[in-house]
Structure formats: structure tokens, C-alpha cells
mmCIF file of C-alpha atoms in Angstrom:
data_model
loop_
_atom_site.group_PDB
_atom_site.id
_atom_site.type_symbol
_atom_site.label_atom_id
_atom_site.label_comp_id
_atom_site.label_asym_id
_atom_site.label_seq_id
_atom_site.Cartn_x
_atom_site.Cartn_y
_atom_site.Cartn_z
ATOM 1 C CA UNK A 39 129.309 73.754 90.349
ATOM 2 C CA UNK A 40 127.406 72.328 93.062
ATOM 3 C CA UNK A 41 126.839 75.415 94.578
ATOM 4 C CA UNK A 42 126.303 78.788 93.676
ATOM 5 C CA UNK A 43 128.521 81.035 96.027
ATOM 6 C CA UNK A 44 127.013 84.619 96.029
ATOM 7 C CA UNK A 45 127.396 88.309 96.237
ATOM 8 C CA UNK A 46 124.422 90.124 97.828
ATOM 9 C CA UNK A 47 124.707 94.014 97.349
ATOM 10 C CA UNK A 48 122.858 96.299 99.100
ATOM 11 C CA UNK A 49 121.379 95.646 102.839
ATOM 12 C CA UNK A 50 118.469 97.281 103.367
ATOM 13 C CA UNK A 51 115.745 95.202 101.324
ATOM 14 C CA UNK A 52 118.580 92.821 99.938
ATOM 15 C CA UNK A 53 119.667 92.027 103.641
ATOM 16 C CA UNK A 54 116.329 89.960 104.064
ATOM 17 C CA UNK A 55 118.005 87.348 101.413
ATOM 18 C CA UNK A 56 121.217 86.788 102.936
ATOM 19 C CA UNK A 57 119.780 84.143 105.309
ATOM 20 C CA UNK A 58 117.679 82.382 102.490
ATOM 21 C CA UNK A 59 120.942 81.850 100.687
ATOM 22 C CA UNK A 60 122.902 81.165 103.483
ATOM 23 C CA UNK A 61 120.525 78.345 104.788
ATOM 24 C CA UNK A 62 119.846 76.701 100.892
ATOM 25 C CA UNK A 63 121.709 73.687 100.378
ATOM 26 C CA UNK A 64 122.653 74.743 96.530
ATOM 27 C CA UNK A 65 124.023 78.164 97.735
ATOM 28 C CA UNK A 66 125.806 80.253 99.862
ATOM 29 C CA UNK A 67 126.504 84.136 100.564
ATOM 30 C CA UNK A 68 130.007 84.137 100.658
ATOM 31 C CA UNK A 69 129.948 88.766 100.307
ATOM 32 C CA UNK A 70 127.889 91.825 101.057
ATOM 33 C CA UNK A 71 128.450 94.953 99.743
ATOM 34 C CA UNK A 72 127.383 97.933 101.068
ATOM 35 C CA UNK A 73 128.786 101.924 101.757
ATOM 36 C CA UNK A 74 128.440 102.404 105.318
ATOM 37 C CA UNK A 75 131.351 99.890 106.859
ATOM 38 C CA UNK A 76 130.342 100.000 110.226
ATOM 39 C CA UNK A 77 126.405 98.873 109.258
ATOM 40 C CA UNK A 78 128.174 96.509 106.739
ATOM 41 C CA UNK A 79 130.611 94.756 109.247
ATOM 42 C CA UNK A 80 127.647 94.506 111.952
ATOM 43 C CA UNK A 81 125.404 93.043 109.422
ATOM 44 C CA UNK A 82 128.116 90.610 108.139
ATOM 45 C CA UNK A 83 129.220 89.402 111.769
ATOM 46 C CA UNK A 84 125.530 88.538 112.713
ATOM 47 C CA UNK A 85 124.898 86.581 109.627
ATOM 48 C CA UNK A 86 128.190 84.962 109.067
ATOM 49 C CA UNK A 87 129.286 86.364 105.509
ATOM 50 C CA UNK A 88 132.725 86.233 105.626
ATOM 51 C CA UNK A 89 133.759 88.939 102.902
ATOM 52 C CA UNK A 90 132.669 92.186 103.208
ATOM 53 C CA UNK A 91 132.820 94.804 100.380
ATOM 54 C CA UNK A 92 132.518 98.962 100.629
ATOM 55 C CA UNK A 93 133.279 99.097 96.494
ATOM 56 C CA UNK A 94 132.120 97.374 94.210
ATOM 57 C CA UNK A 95 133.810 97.436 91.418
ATOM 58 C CA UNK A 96 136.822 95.903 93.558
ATOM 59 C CA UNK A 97 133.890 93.183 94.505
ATOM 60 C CA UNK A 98 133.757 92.322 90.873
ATOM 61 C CA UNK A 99 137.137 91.435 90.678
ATOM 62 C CA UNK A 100 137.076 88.440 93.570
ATOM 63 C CA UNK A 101 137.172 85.327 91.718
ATOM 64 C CA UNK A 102 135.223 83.094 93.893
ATOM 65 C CA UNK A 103 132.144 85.431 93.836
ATOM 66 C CA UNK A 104 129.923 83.218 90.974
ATOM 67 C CA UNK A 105 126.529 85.596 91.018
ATOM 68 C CA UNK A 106 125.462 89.277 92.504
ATOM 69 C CA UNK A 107 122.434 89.684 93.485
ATOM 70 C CA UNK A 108 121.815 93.602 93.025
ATOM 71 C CA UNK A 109 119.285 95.323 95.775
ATOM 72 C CA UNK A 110 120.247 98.984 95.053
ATOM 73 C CA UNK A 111 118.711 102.588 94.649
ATOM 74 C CA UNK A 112 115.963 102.492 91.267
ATOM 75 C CA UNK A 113 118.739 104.079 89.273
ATOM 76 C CA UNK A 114 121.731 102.150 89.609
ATOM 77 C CA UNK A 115 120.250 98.634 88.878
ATOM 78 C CA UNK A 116 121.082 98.785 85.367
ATOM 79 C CA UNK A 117 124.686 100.034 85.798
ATOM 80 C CA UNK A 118 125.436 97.276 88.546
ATOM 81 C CA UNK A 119 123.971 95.000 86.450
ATOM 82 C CA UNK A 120 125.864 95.114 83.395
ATOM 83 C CA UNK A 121 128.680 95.862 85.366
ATOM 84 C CA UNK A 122 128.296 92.470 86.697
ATOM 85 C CA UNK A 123 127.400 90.522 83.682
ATOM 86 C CA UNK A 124 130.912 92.020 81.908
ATOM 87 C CA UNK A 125 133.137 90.337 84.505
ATOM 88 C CA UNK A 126 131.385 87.000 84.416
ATOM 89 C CA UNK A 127 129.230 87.024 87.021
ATOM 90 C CA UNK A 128 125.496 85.790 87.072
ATOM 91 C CA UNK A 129 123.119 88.877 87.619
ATOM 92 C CA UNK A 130 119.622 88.542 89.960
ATOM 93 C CA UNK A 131 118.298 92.518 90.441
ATOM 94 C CA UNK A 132 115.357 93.576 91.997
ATOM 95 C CA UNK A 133 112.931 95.515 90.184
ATOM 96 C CA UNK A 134 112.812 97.808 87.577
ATOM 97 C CA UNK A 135 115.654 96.277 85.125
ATOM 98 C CA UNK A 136 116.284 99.682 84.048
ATOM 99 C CA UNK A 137 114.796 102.941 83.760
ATOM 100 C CA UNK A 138 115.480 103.731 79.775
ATOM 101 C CA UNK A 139 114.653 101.311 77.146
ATOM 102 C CA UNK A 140 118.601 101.748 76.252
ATOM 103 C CA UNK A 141 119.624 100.301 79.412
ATOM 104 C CA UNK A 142 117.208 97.265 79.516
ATOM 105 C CA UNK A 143 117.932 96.648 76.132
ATOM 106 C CA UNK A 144 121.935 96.683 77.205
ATOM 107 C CA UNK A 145 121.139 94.258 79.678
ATOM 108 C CA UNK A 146 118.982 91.728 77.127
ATOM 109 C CA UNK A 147 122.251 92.103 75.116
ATOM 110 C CA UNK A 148 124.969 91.521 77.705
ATOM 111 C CA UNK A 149 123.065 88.497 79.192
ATOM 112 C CA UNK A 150 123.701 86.800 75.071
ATOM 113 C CA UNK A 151 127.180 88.355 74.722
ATOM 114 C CA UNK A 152 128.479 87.152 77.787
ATOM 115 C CA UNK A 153 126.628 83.722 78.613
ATOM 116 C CA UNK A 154 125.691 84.369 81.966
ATOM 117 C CA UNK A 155 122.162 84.422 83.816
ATOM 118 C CA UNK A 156 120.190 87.412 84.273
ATOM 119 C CA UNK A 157 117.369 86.791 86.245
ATOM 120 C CA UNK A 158 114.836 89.534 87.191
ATOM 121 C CA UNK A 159 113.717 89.325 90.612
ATOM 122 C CA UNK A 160 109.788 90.423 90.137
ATOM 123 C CA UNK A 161 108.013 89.203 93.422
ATOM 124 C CA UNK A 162 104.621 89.813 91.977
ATOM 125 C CA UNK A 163 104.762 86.434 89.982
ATOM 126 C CA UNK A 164 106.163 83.945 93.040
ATOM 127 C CA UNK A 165 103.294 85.706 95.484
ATOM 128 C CA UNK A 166 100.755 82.827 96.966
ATOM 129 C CA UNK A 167 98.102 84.180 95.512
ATOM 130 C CA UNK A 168 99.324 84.041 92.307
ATOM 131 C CA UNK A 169 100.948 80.485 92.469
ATOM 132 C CA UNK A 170 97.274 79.877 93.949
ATOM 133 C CA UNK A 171 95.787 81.338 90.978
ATOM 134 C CA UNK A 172 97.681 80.067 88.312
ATOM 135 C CA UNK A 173 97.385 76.080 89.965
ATOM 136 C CA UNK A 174 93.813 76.735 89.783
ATOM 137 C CA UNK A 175 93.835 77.922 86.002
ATOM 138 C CA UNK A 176 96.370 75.425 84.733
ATOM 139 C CA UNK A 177 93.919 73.053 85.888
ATOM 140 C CA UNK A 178 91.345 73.827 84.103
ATOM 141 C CA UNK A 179 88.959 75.515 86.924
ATOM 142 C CA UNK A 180 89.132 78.737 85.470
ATOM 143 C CA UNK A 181 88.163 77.705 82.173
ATOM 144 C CA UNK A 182 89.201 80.282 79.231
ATOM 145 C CA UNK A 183 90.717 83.687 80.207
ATOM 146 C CA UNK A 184 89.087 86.677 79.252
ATOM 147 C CA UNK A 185 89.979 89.813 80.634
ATOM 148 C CA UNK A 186 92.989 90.745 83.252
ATOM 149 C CA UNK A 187 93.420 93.828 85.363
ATOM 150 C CA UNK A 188 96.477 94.459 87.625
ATOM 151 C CA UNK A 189 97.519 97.275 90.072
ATOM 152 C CA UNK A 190 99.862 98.884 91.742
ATOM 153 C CA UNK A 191 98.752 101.185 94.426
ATOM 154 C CA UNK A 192 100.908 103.372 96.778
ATOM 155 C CA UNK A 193 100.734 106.879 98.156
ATOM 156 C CA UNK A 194 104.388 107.888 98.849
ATOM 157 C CA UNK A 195 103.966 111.643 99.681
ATOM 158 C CA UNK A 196 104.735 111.429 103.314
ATOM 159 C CA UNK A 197 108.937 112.555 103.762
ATOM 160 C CA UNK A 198 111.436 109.697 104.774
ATOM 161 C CA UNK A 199 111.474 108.468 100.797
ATOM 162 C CA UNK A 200 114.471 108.361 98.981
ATOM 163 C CA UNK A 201 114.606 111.762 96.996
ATOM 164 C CA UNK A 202 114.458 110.152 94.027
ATOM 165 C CA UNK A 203 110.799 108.751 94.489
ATOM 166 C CA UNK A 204 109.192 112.061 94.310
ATOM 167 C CA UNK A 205 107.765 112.934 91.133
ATOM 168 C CA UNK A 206 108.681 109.641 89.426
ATOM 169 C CA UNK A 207 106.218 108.936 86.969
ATOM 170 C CA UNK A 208 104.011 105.930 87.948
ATOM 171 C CA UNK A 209 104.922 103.749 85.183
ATOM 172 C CA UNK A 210 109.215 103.836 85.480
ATOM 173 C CA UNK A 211 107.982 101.522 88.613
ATOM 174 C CA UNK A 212 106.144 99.134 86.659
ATOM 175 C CA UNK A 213 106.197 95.655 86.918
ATOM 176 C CA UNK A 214 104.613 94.759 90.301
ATOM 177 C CA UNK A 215 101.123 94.975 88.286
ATOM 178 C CA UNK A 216 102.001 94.339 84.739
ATOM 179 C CA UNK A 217 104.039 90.917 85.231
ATOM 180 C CA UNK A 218 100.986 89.178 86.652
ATOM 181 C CA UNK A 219 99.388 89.711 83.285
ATOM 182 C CA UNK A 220 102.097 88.920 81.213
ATOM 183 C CA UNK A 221 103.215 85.885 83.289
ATOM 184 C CA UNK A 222 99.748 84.010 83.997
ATOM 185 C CA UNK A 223 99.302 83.790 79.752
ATOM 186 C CA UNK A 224 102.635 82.916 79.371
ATOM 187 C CA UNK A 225 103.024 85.746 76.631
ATOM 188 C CA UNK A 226 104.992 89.133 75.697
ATOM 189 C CA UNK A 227 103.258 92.745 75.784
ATOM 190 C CA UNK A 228 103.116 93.655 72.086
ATOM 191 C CA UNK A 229 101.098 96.864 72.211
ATOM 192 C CA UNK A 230 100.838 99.780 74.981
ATOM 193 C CA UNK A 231 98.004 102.411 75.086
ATOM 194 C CA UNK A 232 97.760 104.666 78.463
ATOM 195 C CA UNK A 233 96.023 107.687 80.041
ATOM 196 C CA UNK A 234 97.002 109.849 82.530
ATOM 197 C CA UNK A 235 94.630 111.326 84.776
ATOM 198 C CA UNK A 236 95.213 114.178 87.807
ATOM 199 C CA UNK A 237 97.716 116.354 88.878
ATOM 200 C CA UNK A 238 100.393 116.013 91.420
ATOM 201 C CA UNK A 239 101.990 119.355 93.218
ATOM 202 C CA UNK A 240 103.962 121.136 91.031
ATOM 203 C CA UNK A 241 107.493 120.242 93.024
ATOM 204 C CA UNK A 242 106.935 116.381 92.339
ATOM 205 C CA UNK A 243 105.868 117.330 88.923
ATOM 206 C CA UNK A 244 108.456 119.274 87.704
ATOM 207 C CA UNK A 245 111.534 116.958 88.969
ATOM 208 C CA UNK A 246 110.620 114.460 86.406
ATOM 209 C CA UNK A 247 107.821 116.680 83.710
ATOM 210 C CA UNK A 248 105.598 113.984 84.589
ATOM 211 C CA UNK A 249 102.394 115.959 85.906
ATOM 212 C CA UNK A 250 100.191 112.878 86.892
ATOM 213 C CA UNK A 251 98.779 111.763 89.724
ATOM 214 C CA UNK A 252 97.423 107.910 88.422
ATOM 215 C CA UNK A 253 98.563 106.083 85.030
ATOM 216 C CA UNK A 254 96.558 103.289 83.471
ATOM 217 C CA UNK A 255 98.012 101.730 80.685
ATOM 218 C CA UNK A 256 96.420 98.632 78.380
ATOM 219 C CA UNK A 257 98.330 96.028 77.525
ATOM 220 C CA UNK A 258 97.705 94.121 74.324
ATOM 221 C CA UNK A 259 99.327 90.234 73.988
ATOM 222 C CA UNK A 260 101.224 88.796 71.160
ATOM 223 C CA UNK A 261 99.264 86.260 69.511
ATOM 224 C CA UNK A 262 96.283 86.422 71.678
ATOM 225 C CA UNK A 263 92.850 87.937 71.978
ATOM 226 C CA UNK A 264 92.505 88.568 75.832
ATOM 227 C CA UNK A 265 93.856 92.440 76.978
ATOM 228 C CA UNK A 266 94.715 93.766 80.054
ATOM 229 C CA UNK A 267 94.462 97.159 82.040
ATOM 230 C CA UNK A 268 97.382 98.268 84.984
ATOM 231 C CA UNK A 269 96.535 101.297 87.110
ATOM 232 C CA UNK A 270 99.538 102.593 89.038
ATOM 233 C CA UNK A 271 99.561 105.672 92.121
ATOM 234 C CA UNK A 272 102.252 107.131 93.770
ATOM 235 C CA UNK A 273 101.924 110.167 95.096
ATOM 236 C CA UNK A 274 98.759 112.519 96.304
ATOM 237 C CA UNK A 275 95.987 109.561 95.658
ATOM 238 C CA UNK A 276 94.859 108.217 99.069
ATOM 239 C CA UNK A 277 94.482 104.987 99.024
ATOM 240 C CA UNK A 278 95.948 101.622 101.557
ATOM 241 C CA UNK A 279 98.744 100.441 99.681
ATOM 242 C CA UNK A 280 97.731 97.805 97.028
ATOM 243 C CA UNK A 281 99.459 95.201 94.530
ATOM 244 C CA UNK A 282 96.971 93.058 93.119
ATOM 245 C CA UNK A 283 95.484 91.608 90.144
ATOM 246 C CA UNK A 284 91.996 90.532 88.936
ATOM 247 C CA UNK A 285 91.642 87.626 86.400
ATOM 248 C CA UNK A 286 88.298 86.537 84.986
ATOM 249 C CA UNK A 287 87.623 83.689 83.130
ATOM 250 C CA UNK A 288 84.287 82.306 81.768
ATOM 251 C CA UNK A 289 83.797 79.355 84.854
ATOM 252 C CA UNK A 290 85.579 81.344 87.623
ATOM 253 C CA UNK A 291 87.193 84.426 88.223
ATOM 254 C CA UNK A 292 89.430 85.578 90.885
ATOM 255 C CA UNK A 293 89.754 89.019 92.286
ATOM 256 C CA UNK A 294 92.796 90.229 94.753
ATOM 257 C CA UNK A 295 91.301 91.859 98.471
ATOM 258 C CA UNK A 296 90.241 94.874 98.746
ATOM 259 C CA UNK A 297 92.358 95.907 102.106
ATOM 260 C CA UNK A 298 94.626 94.220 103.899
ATOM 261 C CA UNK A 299 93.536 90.861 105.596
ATOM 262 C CA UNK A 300 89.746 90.650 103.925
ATOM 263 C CA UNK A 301 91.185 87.868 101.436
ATOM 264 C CA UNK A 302 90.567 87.853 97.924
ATOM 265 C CA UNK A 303 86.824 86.530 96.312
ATOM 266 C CA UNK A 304 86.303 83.536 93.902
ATOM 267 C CA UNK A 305 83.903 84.546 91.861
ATOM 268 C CA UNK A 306 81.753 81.091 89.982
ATOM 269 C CA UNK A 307 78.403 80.179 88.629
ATOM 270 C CA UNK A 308 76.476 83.758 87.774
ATOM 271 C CA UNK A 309 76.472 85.123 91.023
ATOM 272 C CA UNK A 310 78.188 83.307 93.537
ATOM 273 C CA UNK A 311 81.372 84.407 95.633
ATOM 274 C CA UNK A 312 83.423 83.520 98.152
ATOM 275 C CA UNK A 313 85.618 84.885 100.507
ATOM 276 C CA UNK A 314 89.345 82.631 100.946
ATOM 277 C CA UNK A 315 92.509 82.740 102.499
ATOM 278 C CA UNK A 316 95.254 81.697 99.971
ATOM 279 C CA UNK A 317 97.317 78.741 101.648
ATOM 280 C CA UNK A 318 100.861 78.477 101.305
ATOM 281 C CA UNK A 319 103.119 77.497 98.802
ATOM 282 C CA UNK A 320 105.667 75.764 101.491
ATOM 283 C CA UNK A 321 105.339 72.851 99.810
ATOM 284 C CA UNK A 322 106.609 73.995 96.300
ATOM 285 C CA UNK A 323 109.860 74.521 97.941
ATOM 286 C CA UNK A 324 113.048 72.269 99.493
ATOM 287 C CA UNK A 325 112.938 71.460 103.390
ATOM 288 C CA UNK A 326 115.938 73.885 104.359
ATOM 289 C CA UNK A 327 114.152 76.808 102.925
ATOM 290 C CA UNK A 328 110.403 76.380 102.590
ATOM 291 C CA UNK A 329 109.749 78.284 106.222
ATOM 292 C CA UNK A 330 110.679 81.506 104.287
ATOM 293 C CA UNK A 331 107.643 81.403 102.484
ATOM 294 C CA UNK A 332 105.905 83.188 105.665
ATOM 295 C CA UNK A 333 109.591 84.677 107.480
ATOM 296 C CA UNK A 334 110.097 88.538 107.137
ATOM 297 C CA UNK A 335 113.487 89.956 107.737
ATOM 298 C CA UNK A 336 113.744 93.261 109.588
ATOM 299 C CA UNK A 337 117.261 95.022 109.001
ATOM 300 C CA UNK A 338 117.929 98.262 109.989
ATOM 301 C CA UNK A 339 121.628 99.763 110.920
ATOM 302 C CA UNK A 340 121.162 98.745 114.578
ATOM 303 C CA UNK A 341 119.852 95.394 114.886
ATOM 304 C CA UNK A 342 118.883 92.299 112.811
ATOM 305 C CA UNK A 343 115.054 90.960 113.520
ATOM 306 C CA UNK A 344 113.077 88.316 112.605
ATOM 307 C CA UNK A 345 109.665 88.573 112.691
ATOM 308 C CA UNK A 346 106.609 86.838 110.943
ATOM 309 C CA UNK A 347 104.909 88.572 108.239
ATOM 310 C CA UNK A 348 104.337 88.302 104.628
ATOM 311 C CA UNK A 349 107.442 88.854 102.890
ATOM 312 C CA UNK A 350 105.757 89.880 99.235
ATOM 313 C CA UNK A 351 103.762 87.011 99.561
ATOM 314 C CA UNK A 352 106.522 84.550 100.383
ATOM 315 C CA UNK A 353 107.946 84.843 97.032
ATOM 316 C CA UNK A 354 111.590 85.710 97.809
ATOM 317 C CA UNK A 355 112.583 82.001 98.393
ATOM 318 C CA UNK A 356 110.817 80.757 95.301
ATOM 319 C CA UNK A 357 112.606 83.286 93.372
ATOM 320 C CA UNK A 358 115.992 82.532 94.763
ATOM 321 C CA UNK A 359 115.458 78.930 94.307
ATOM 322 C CA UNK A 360 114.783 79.281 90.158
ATOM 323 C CA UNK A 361 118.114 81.772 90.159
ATOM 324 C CA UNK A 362 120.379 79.401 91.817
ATOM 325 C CA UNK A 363 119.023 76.516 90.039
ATOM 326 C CA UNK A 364 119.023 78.115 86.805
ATOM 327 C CA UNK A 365 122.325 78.780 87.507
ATOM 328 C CA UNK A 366 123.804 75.541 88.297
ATOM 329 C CA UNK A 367 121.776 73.735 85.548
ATOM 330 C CA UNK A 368 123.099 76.033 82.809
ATOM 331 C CA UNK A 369 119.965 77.212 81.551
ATOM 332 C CA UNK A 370 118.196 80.586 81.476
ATOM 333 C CA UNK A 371 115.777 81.761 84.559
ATOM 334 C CA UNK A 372 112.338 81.383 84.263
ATOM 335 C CA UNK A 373 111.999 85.425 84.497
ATOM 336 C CA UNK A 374 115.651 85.966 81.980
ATOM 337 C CA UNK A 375 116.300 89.072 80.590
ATOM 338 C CA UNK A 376 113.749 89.476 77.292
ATOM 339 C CA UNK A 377 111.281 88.522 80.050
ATOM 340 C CA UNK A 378 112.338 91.470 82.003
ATOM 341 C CA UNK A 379 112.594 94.269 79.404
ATOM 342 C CA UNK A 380 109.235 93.055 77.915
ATOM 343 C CA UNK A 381 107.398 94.244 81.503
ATOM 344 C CA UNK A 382 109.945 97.035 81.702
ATOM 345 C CA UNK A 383 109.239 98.591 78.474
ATOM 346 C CA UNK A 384 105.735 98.119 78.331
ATOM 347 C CA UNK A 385 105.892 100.667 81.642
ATOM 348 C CA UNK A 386 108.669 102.731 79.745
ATOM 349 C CA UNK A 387 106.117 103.155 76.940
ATOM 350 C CA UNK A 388 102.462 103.121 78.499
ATOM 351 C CA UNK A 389 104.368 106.292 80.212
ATOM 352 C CA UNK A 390 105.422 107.929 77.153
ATOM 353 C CA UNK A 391 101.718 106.928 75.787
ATOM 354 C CA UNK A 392 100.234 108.587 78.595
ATOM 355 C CA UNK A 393 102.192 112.063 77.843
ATOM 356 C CA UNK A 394 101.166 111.850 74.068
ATOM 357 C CA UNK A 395 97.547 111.483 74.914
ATOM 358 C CA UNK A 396 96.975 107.900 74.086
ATOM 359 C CA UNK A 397 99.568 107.151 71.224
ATOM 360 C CA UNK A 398 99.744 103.590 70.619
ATOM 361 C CA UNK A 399 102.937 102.072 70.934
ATOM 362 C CA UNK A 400 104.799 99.160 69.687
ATOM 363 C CA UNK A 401 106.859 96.950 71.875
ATOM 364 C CA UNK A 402 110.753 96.638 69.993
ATOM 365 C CA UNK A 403 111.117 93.195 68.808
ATOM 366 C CA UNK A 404 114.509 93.142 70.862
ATOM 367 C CA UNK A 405 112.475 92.927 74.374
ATOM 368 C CA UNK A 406 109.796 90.065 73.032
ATOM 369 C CA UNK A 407 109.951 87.356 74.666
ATOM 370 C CA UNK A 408 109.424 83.140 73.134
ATOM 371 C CA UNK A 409 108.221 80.891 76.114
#
């Protein structure tokens, strides 16, 4: 192949890739897929996809569809997933992989049994700041790692959420502040220990049994003595909505803003900091797509609108650059499936953890990771 013709399902979110794909020389979105057929045919027209899908299990079965990328509701990411995978497509999904360890480890297996790519979409990892970051530590500047702290903020009690979201326990949404961790030593969670701390009302508690208000888990590292901490809020903790992490390291250390817009702090010499703005990582990227780095896609089910913004970071045409590439080189993604269902679990388990009062937990050897 020369280029990786694709499948994007679900609009809402997923529409903002359709024109990232549709403008990269190595791909194209040849199909959306989504319920409503009126929204779907409007969407389709204005971005020139000419198949359009309301099923998708009759999507599946088109032969010239090579990869799906999956941009669904939380629970059905798994399911469309290995759906995919079994008729011999190439899988990207946004997070979480799965929300049981049996489904993420049904998705590590499927991705060996069948030969095709899954790659898990984790925007966290492409961000600037972290591509800033980990140029700056792969150089040397940072000197040796020592401690890492991530976060994943978010008060989600106001109505207009999916049903779904309330209750869910903090951790079953895990990844935007564990994979930072994971990603920037280049090695798998072993070991989960977690806390819970507050109380939620007793309607979000009881949809799920999952009675807390914050979650923070530690992480410990195969083969390696630096640990983490992730701290995770959803519902009835006020605070402006936050994914960050914090790395420190023994000549600098780096710490995400505080709100919106201050910029993060480098932290060097005993006690001096200072205030930046991250540049951007256009130039990490090919001509015909690098201006999505700092492009974010409004979609609703009236209108199509461009506007500038941040677009996680301007990670979502770095990540669709390693999928297709990936792809079309015949190797796994940078972010494959053991990747995946390493930060999954970890989240899966530091939530089980926190209900048993602190139980340490083992990562299975099935969802460790070899870089």
C-alpha cells in the first residue's frame, strides 16, 4: 500500500480527524460511520467522504476500508475494536482501550492473532509540552529522573454528560495522566497502590459502587527505581479542568501550569524558575499536515467550523501520522496494544486498590510491555 484508505467512526470528537486524513498524503478517509443519517450525510457532503455508513458491522464488510479509526461512547471501544481487528482491519481507538482487564487483554490478543495494527490513540503523549519535555530530557538537560507526578483533573457534575459519566470511578478514565509517566521512561507499570479520598452524592455513587470523589494511585516501574503518583477528579471537586504532569530531575525539573494560559515553570539551579510558553512541534510533522498542530475542529449536527485552538496540545496529527505510517511500513505503532493495556490496567487496578484500602497490585505479565 501506498496509502492507507480509512474508516473514521463516530463524528462528534472523531469528526475533527476526518480532515487530517483527508489532507495527508499517505492517507485518505474514504467512510464515516455514524447513527443519525441526516448528521452523517451533512457531515460527509462537507468533507468529501464518499461512503457513508449507519451500521457498522455492514462497514466491516467493505473491502476497500484498510483501518477504523474508533471515536465511540467509553463502553463500546473495546467491542468495535475487536470487531474490527477480526475482519482484517487495522484498529486506532481513542481512549480507554477497554473498561475490564478481559477486554484489553482481548484486544492485546487479537492484535497477535490476527496481524493487524492496534494503535491506541492517547493524546497525552503527542501534547507540545510533552514532546517539549521529553527533547529537553533526551538531551541530557534534565539530567537523571527522579520523581513523576501526573493528573487528570475534571469536574463533570454539571447535566449535558453522557449518562454514563456519572458515577464512573476516576480511574476506568485513566490514561490522560498515567501515560506521561509511563511513556517519558520508556517503561511498563509493574505495581499499583491507590487511595481514595471523599465522597460523591449518593446517585453518582451508587450507579457504579464507587463512592469517591478523587483517586490517587502510585505507579511503580519495571526495572527502575524512580515512582510516580496520578491524581484523577471527576465529579463534586471544584477545580479548572487540568491534564498535566510534573517531572523532576536532579539539573531541571519541569512542572505543567497551574490554569489555563500561565505556562508551565522550569525549575534549575536550587531556586531558580521560569515561566515559558511551549513552542510548537510543526516542525516534527510533513508540510500537508503540520498546520494541525494548532487547528481545532468544531462539529456539531448543524454546521462544520474551524477555529484556532489547542486541539489536546496539537497531538492528533502526530498521532495519526505514527498510525498510518505504522501501517504502511508493516510494523507495530509506537503506542500498540501491550502499550495500551499496560496504562489501562494500571487504572483498572489502582481502582480496585483504592476500594481494598491500599492493596498492592501486580500488573499481569500479558499487558507488560518490551520497548
Amino acid at each position: 500500500m501506498d496509502k492507507l484508505r480509512v474508516a473514521v467512526v463516530g463524528l462528534g470528537f472523531g469528526g475533527e480527524f476526518v480532515p487530517i486524513y483527508q489532507e495527508y498524503g499517505k492517507a485518505e478517509c474514504i467512510a464515516v460511520c455514524r447513527r443519525n443519517e441526516a448528521a452523517l450525510n451533512k457531515f460527509a457532503d462537507e468533507q468529501n467522504v464518499p461512503k457513508r455508513y449507519t451500521d457498522y458491522d455492514e462497514m466491516l464488510k467493505d473491502p476497500e476500508i484498510d483501518a477504523v479509526h474508533i471515536n465511540t461512547d467509553l463502553f463500546s471501544h473495546a467491542q468495535f475494536a475487536l470487531k474490527a481487528l477480526r475482519a482484517g482491519k487495522h484498529v486506532a481507538s481513542t481512549t480507554p482501550m477497554g473498561m475490564t482487564l478481559e477486554e484489553c487483554k482481548a484486544i492485546v490478543d487479537a492484535e497477535e492473532e490476527t496481524g493487524k495494527n492496534y494503535m491506541f490513540m492517547e493524546t497525552s503523549v503527542y501534547t507540545r509540552e510533552f514532546l517539549f519535555f521529553k527533547k529537553m530530557y533526551e538531551s541530557g538537560e534534565i539530567g537523571r529522573l527522579q520523581f513523576l507526578r501526573g493528573s487528570h483533573q475534571q469536574n463533570m457534575s454539571l447535566p449535558g454528560w453522557p449518562d454514563y459519566w456519572y458515577g464512573l470511578p476516576p480511574f476506568w478514565y485513566p490514561t490522560h495522566a498515567v501515560a506521561p509517566l509511563s511513556e517519558i521512561l520508556r517503561k511498563p507499570i509493574s505495581r499499583v497502590r491507590a487511595i481514595g479520598s471523599g465522597k460523591i452524592n449518593d446517585e453518582y455513587a451508587a450507579k457504579y459502587g464507587s463512592p469517591f470523589a478523587a483517586e490517587s494511585v502510585q505507579l511503580e516501574f519495571k526495572d527502575s527505581d524512580v515512582h510516580g503518583e496520578v491524581t484523577r477528579t471527576l465529579f463534586d471537586t471544584i477545580r479548572q479542568y487540568r491534564e498535566s504532569f510534573d517531572f523532576y530531575g536532579d539539573k531541571k525539573s519541569f512542572e505543567w501550569e497551574q490554569c489555563t494560559n500561565e505556562g508551565p515553570v522550569i525549575f534549575s539551579g536550587y531556586e531558580d524558575a521560569e515561566r515559558i510558553q511551549v513552542p510548537d512541534t510543526d516542525d516534527l510533522l510533513p508540510d500537508d499536515i503540520k498546520h494541525f498542530t494548532f487547528k481545532n475542529q468544531i462539529i456539531d449536527d448543524q454546521h462544520v467550523s474551524f477555529l484556532q485552538g489547542d486541539g489536546h496540545g496539537g497531538s492528533h496529527p502526530h498521532m495519526i501520522k505514527e498510525f498510518v505510517e505504522s501501517c504502511l511500513e508493516g510494523r507495530k505503532p509506537h503506542i500498540s496494544a501491550k502499550v495500551s493495556a499496560n496504562w489501562n490496567v494500571a487504572g483498572i487496578l489502582g481502582h480496585e486498590s483504592a476500594m481494598k484500602g491500599g492493596e498492592i497490585i501486580e500488573i499481569p505479565e500479558w499487558a507488560m510491555f518490551e520497548d
